Amino acid sequence: MAGAPEHLVDIAGLERAFVLELFAEADRLRAARGTPRAPRPLAGKTAALVFHKPSLRTRVSFTVGMHELGGDAVDLGAAEVSEHGRESVEDVAHVLSGMVDLVVVRTFSHQLVQRLASHATIPVINALTDHSHPCQILADLYTLWRAGRDLDKITIAWVGDGNNVLHSWLEASTLFGFQLRVAVPDGFEPDAGLYLDAEVRAKGTVKRVRDPYEAVRGADMIYTDTWTSMGQEQEAEWRRIAFSGYTVDERMMAAAHPDAVFMHCLPAHRGEEVTDSVIDGPQSVVVEQAENRLHLQKALMVALAGGSWNRVPRKTRARKMAATVAVGTV
Ligand code: CP
Ligand code: NVA
């Protein structure tokens, strides 16, 4: 696929044309799914799935996606892959590169994914870190695109924590022209460097506001996420206090455009960041969002690992292997 990166560590650096091609490929795979013409471009290939945090959507969509594309998946955890574990991250990257065709990693440390990507000769996909969640936002953009929303024109309101999911939205704002209004309480801002970079590169389409109502007024989509991300459980109680006033409820939804949709990456904490009436209401697209993880990530896996030889150019791979063998024989 033209413009495909070697790895998907973050949305930053992706080409807009590649993202649009992913959407088209996801649609093709969706249409063929379960029919005799369903393609199996990953037949004979295996993905290593490394999960250090719980997951329903991401784990299932990558596992099922791999099977539907004709390939296999092997589950690994912290016992096998970690920053301070049984063996070095570099050794893990080299060994997996010789045995599997793709690595999907959900972990705490963003640096772990970056290190795996810089040492592996096979594609590495970030399946969520404390810093970002690129697969989620690619699937969310696909959900909006499928619904016929103009990604260059809509207004998106983020109401809640300045977390990993928001970071990926901020990066996406530099690829498309949508307006992104961010309402986060003081003390829960996104990473300052990433925010500033997005603000500059998105050329004025990113704006932070204090009042959630200012963010949602006339917006085409309201997005929220848990106030307490995985790994922050000890802060849950005081976060509930700090985020008071940030619950997306019917009144807040009514302040958006009448055709606005409600989005949430899930899992949701009903009664905290969103009420039952909104998440179960007619404007909510959370179930479609979740299913679209499968279609979009299948397209992503085909783009990154679907070639007859993986994305890393043959010469680079041969050089890396030769260097490894040379060092090994000294
Ligand atoms: N949205 C999402 O990534 O869900 P899981 O944590 O269940 O994978
Ligand atoms: N911000 C959440 C996203 C879960 C998909 C977390 O990191 O727990």
PDB file of N, CA and C and ligand atoms in Angstrom, residues 54-59 106 128 133 136 230 265-267 293, ligand 1:
ATOM      1  N   PRO A  54      -4.997  -5.144  30.510  1.00  0.00           N
ATOM      2  CA  PRO A  54      -6.201  -5.841  30.034  1.00  0.00           C
ATOM      3  C   PRO A  54      -6.678  -5.284  28.696  1.00  0.00           C
ATOM      4  N   SER A  55      -7.444  -6.086  27.990  1.00  0.00           N
ATOM      5  CA  SER A  55      -8.003  -5.622  26.712  1.00  0.00           C
ATOM      6  C   SER A  55      -9.116  -6.549  26.265  1.00  0.00           C
ATOM      7  N   LEU A  56     -10.199  -5.978  25.816  1.00  0.00           N
ATOM      8  CA  LEU A  56     -11.257  -6.767  25.178  1.00  0.00           C
ATOM      9  C   LEU A  56     -11.190  -6.511  23.666  1.00  0.00           C
ATOM     10  N   ARG A  57     -11.487  -5.271  23.282  1.00  0.00           N
ATOM     11  CA  ARG A  57     -11.567  -4.911  21.877  1.00  0.00           C
ATOM     12  C   ARG A  57     -10.265  -5.150  21.115  1.00  0.00           C
ATOM     13  N   THR A  58      -9.167  -4.666  21.668  1.00  0.00           N
ATOM     14  CA  THR A  58      -7.911  -4.697  20.918  1.00  0.00           C
ATOM     15  C   THR A  58      -7.408  -6.127  20.758  1.00  0.00           C
ATOM     16  N   ARG A  59      -7.429  -6.876  21.852  1.00  0.00           N
ATOM     17  CA  ARG A  59      -6.949  -8.257  21.781  1.00  0.00           C
ATOM     18  C   ARG A  59      -7.809  -9.085  20.825  1.00  0.00           C
ATOM     19  N   ARG A 106       0.651  -3.929  23.571  1.00  0.00           N
ATOM     20  CA  ARG A 106      -0.057  -3.035  24.502  1.00  0.00           C
ATOM     21  C   ARG A 106       0.730  -3.040  25.806  1.00  0.00           C
ATOM     22  N   LEU A 128      -1.726   0.434  22.255  1.00  0.00           N
ATOM     23  CA  LEU A 128      -1.985   1.343  23.387  1.00  0.00           C
ATOM     24  C   LEU A 128      -0.776   1.340  24.331  1.00  0.00           C
ATOM     25  N   HIS A 133      -2.765   5.901  21.606  1.00  0.00           N
ATOM     26  CA  HIS A 133      -3.599   4.766  21.188  1.00  0.00           C
ATOM     27  C   HIS A 133      -3.950   4.969  19.707  1.00  0.00           C
ATOM     28  N   GLN A 136      -6.888   3.015  17.858  1.00  0.00           N
ATOM     29  CA  GLN A 136      -8.226   3.463  18.233  1.00  0.00           C
ATOM     30  C   GLN A 136      -8.644   4.660  17.377  1.00  0.00           C
ATOM     31  N   MET A 230      -5.903   2.876  32.611  1.00  0.00           N
ATOM     32  CA  MET A 230      -5.245   1.697  33.183  1.00  0.00           C
ATOM     33  C   MET A 230      -3.875   2.090  33.741  1.00  0.00           C
ATOM     34  N   CYS A 265     -14.109   5.328  23.306  1.00  0.00           N
ATOM     35  CA  CYS A 265     -13.305   4.170  22.884  1.00  0.00           C
ATOM     36  C   CYS A 265     -13.698   2.898  23.624  1.00  0.00           C
ATOM     37  N   LEU A 266     -14.323   3.056  24.793  1.00  0.00           N
ATOM     38  CA  LEU A 266     -14.694   1.947  25.682  1.00  0.00           C
ATOM     39  C   LEU A 266     -13.423   1.292  26.238  1.00  0.00           C
ATOM     40  N   PRO A 267     -13.402   0.718  27.419  1.00  0.00           N
ATOM     41  CA  PRO A 267     -14.569   0.538  28.275  1.00  0.00           C
ATOM     42  C   PRO A 267     -15.031   1.837  28.928  1.00  0.00           C
ATOM     43  N   ARG A 293     -12.727  -1.339  14.861  1.00  0.00           N
ATOM     44  CA  ARG A 293     -11.351  -1.692  15.210  1.00  0.00           C
ATOM     45  C   ARG A 293     -10.915  -2.908  14.378  1.00  0.00           C
TER      46      ARG A 293
HETATM   47  N1   CP B   1     -10.804   0.646  23.245  1.00  0.00           N
HETATM   48  C1   CP B   1      -9.965  -0.321  23.574  1.00  0.00           C
HETATM   49  O1   CP B   1      -8.766  -0.289  23.228  1.00  0.00           O
HETATM   50  O2   CP B   1     -10.530  -1.335  24.265  1.00  0.00           O
HETATM   51  P1   CP B   1      -9.746  -2.494  25.014  1.00  0.00           P
HETATM   52  O3   CP B   1      -8.986  -1.847  26.149  1.00  0.00           O
HETATM   53  O4   CP B   1     -10.810  -3.428  25.520  1.00  0.00           O
HETATM   54  O5   CP B   1      -8.818  -3.161  24.062  1.00  0.00           O
END
